[in-house]
mmCIF file of C-alpha atoms in Angstrom:
data_model
loop_
_atom_site.group_PDB
_atom_site.id
_atom_site.type_symbol
_atom_site.label_atom_id
_atom_site.label_comp_id
_atom_site.label_asym_id
_atom_site.label_seq_id
_atom_site.Cartn_x
_atom_site.Cartn_y
_atom_site.Cartn_z
ATOM 1 C CA UNK A 25 -2.010 4.861 -1.492
ATOM 2 C CA UNK A 26 -1.004 3.043 -4.990
ATOM 3 C CA UNK A 27 0.630 -0.558 -5.040
ATOM 4 C CA UNK A 28 3.232 -1.619 -7.341
ATOM 5 C CA UNK A 29 4.203 -5.220 -7.235
ATOM 6 C CA UNK A 30 7.979 -6.508 -7.095
ATOM 7 C CA UNK A 31 7.721 -7.727 -10.771
ATOM 8 C CA UNK A 32 6.106 -4.282 -12.148
ATOM 9 C CA UNK A 33 9.093 -2.257 -10.361
ATOM 10 C CA UNK A 34 11.531 -4.519 -11.911
ATOM 11 C CA UNK A 35 10.188 -3.983 -15.325
ATOM 12 C CA UNK A 36 9.573 0.011 -14.966
ATOM 13 C CA UNK A 37 13.285 0.313 -13.476
ATOM 14 C CA UNK A 38 14.601 -1.483 -16.624
ATOM 15 C CA UNK A 39 12.565 0.750 -18.922
ATOM 16 C CA UNK A 40 13.756 3.827 -17.083
ATOM 17 C CA UNK A 41 17.513 2.873 -17.269
ATOM 18 C CA UNK A 42 16.813 2.498 -21.078
ATOM 19 C CA UNK A 43 15.885 6.425 -21.699
ATOM 20 C CA UNK A 44 18.549 8.926 -22.313
ATOM 21 C CA UNK A 45 16.605 11.825 -20.249
ATOM 22 C CA UNK A 46 17.828 12.049 -16.809
ATOM 23 C CA UNK A 47 15.845 12.425 -13.539
ATOM 24 C CA UNK A 48 12.694 10.973 -15.032
ATOM 25 C CA UNK A 49 9.959 9.910 -12.590
ATOM 26 C CA UNK A 50 6.568 7.489 -13.609
ATOM 27 C CA UNK A 51 3.725 9.396 -13.898
ATOM 28 C CA UNK A 52 0.102 7.836 -13.163
ATOM 29 C CA UNK A 53 -3.037 9.563 -14.115
ATOM 30 C CA UNK A 54 -6.726 9.186 -15.099
ATOM 31 C CA UNK A 55 -8.223 11.279 -18.116
ATOM 32 C CA UNK A 56 -11.781 11.085 -19.444
ATOM 33 C CA UNK A 57 -12.262 8.993 -22.386
ATOM 34 C CA UNK A 58 -11.926 5.367 -23.205
ATOM 35 C CA UNK A 59 -14.847 3.061 -23.876
ATOM 36 C CA UNK A 60 -16.211 2.992 -20.285
ATOM 37 C CA UNK A 61 -15.695 6.670 -19.455
ATOM 38 C CA UNK A 62 -11.973 7.099 -17.915
ATOM 39 C CA UNK A 63 -8.734 5.634 -19.153
ATOM 40 C CA UNK A 64 -5.294 5.303 -17.268
ATOM 41 C CA UNK A 65 -2.210 7.069 -18.059
ATOM 42 C CA UNK A 66 0.791 6.051 -17.138
ATOM 43 C CA UNK A 67 4.396 6.863 -18.512
ATOM 44 C CA UNK A 68 7.740 8.808 -17.657
ATOM 45 C CA UNK A 69 8.065 12.366 -17.321
ATOM 46 C CA UNK A 70 10.442 14.701 -15.826
ATOM 47 C CA UNK A 71 8.385 17.914 -15.137
ATOM 48 C CA UNK A 72 6.616 18.043 -12.127
ATOM 49 C CA UNK A 73 3.365 20.711 -11.285
ATOM 50 C CA UNK A 74 1.910 22.284 -8.764
ATOM 51 C CA UNK A 75 -1.021 19.977 -8.299
ATOM 52 C CA UNK A 76 1.228 16.868 -8.204
ATOM 53 C CA UNK A 77 1.325 14.595 -5.196
ATOM 54 C CA UNK A 78 4.910 12.578 -4.865
ATOM 55 C CA UNK A 79 5.103 9.345 -3.567
ATOM 56 C CA UNK A 80 8.172 6.790 -3.105
ATOM 57 C CA UNK A 81 6.900 3.410 -4.177
ATOM 58 C CA UNK A 82 8.956 0.387 -4.596
ATOM 59 C CA UNK A 83 12.150 2.665 -4.556
ATOM 60 C CA UNK A 84 10.355 4.513 -7.660
ATOM 61 C CA UNK A 85 9.630 8.072 -7.742
ATOM 62 C CA UNK A 86 5.809 8.255 -8.647
ATOM 63 C CA UNK A 87 4.203 11.416 -9.551
ATOM 64 C CA UNK A 88 -0.091 11.581 -9.691
ATOM 65 C CA UNK A 89 -1.820 14.644 -10.358
ATOM 66 C CA UNK A 90 -4.213 15.832 -7.546
ATOM 67 C CA UNK A 91 -7.112 15.450 -9.653
ATOM 68 C CA UNK A 92 -6.215 11.589 -10.621
ATOM 69 C CA UNK A 93 -5.731 10.648 -6.887
ATOM 70 C CA UNK A 94 -9.362 9.941 -5.980
ATOM 71 C CA UNK A 95 -9.782 7.381 -8.780
ATOM 72 C CA UNK A 96 -6.281 5.741 -8.044
ATOM 73 C CA UNK A 97 -6.161 5.201 -4.374
ATOM 74 C CA UNK A 98 -5.965 1.473 -3.666
ATOM 75 C CA UNK A 99 -4.727 0.994 -7.142
ATOM 76 C CA UNK A 100 -2.346 -2.387 -7.539
ATOM 77 C CA UNK A 101 -0.296 -2.332 -10.796
ATOM 78 C CA UNK A 102 1.344 -5.752 -11.670
ATOM 79 C CA UNK A 103 3.714 -7.198 -14.493
ATOM 80 C CA UNK A 104 2.890 -10.437 -15.838
ATOM 81 C CA UNK A 105 4.841 -12.405 -18.429
ATOM 82 C CA UNK A 106 2.994 -14.713 -20.869
ATOM 83 C CA UNK A 107 3.787 -16.664 -23.957
ATOM 84 C CA UNK A 108 2.656 -13.699 -26.118
ATOM 85 C CA UNK A 109 4.958 -11.399 -24.122
ATOM 86 C CA UNK A 110 4.350 -9.305 -20.839
ATOM 87 C CA UNK A 111 2.408 -6.543 -19.847
ATOM 88 C CA UNK A 112 1.120 -4.158 -16.821
ATOM 89 C CA UNK A 113 -2.141 -4.992 -15.304
ATOM 90 C CA UNK A 114 -4.356 -2.638 -13.097
ATOM 91 C CA UNK A 115 -6.331 -3.426 -10.219
ATOM 92 C CA UNK A 116 -8.642 -0.952 -9.244
ATOM 93 C CA UNK A 117 -11.096 -1.103 -6.231
ATOM 94 C CA UNK A 118 -12.758 2.466 -7.271
ATOM 95 C CA UNK A 119 -14.052 0.831 -10.409
ATOM 96 C CA UNK A 120 -17.617 -0.198 -10.852
ATOM 97 C CA UNK A 121 -17.049 -1.456 -14.414
ATOM 98 C CA UNK A 122 -14.022 -1.830 -16.673
ATOM 99 C CA UNK A 123 -13.908 -2.614 -20.040
ATOM 100 C CA UNK A 124 -12.686 -5.815 -22.084
ATOM 101 C CA UNK A 125 -9.007 -4.176 -22.679
ATOM 102 C CA UNK A 126 -8.587 -3.082 -19.157
ATOM 103 C CA UNK A 127 -7.623 0.122 -19.855
ATOM 104 C CA UNK A 128 -10.763 2.305 -19.530
ATOM 105 C CA UNK A 129 -13.168 2.229 -16.286
ATOM 106 C CA UNK A 130 -15.994 3.971 -14.324
ATOM 107 C CA UNK A 131 -16.680 4.533 -11.092
ATOM 108 C CA UNK A 132 -19.980 4.317 -9.055
ATOM 109 C CA UNK A 133 -19.568 8.098 -8.736
ATOM 110 C CA UNK A 134 -18.313 9.491 -11.798
ATOM 111 C CA UNK A 135 -19.033 8.326 -15.093
ATOM 112 C CA UNK A 136 -16.907 10.338 -17.334
ATOM 113 C CA UNK A 137 -17.478 10.650 -20.886
ATOM 114 C CA UNK A 138 -17.393 7.244 -22.423
ATOM 115 C CA UNK A 139 -15.939 6.761 -26.513
ATOM 116 C CA UNK A 140 -17.168 3.293 -27.491
ATOM 117 C CA UNK A 141 -14.514 3.629 -30.216
ATOM 118 C CA UNK A 142 -11.420 3.564 -27.659
ATOM 119 C CA UNK A 143 -10.995 0.001 -26.976
#
């Protein structure tokens, strides 16, 4: 299961409202790369695939591909405002290590292919 905080949900809904493409949803995924071995992907999409799992979270349609699900179970997405602006934060209980930029991770059972130049 993936959790999206109320503040993150509000920000995502605001961003979706600014898009001109109808029927967009939030796609969350994982791919090999990043300085720790895996990197997160989060963005809007309008195409679903056979290996996608659909979820309703905070009144948002969220799609995750089957391969990414094992790395994202328990994931928590939040949005925090700061003096320098705002940004999404990700807490992943499956990550055994993360990089300083927060967009890359590795798990205890899967290393991925690290790219030290990614952060």
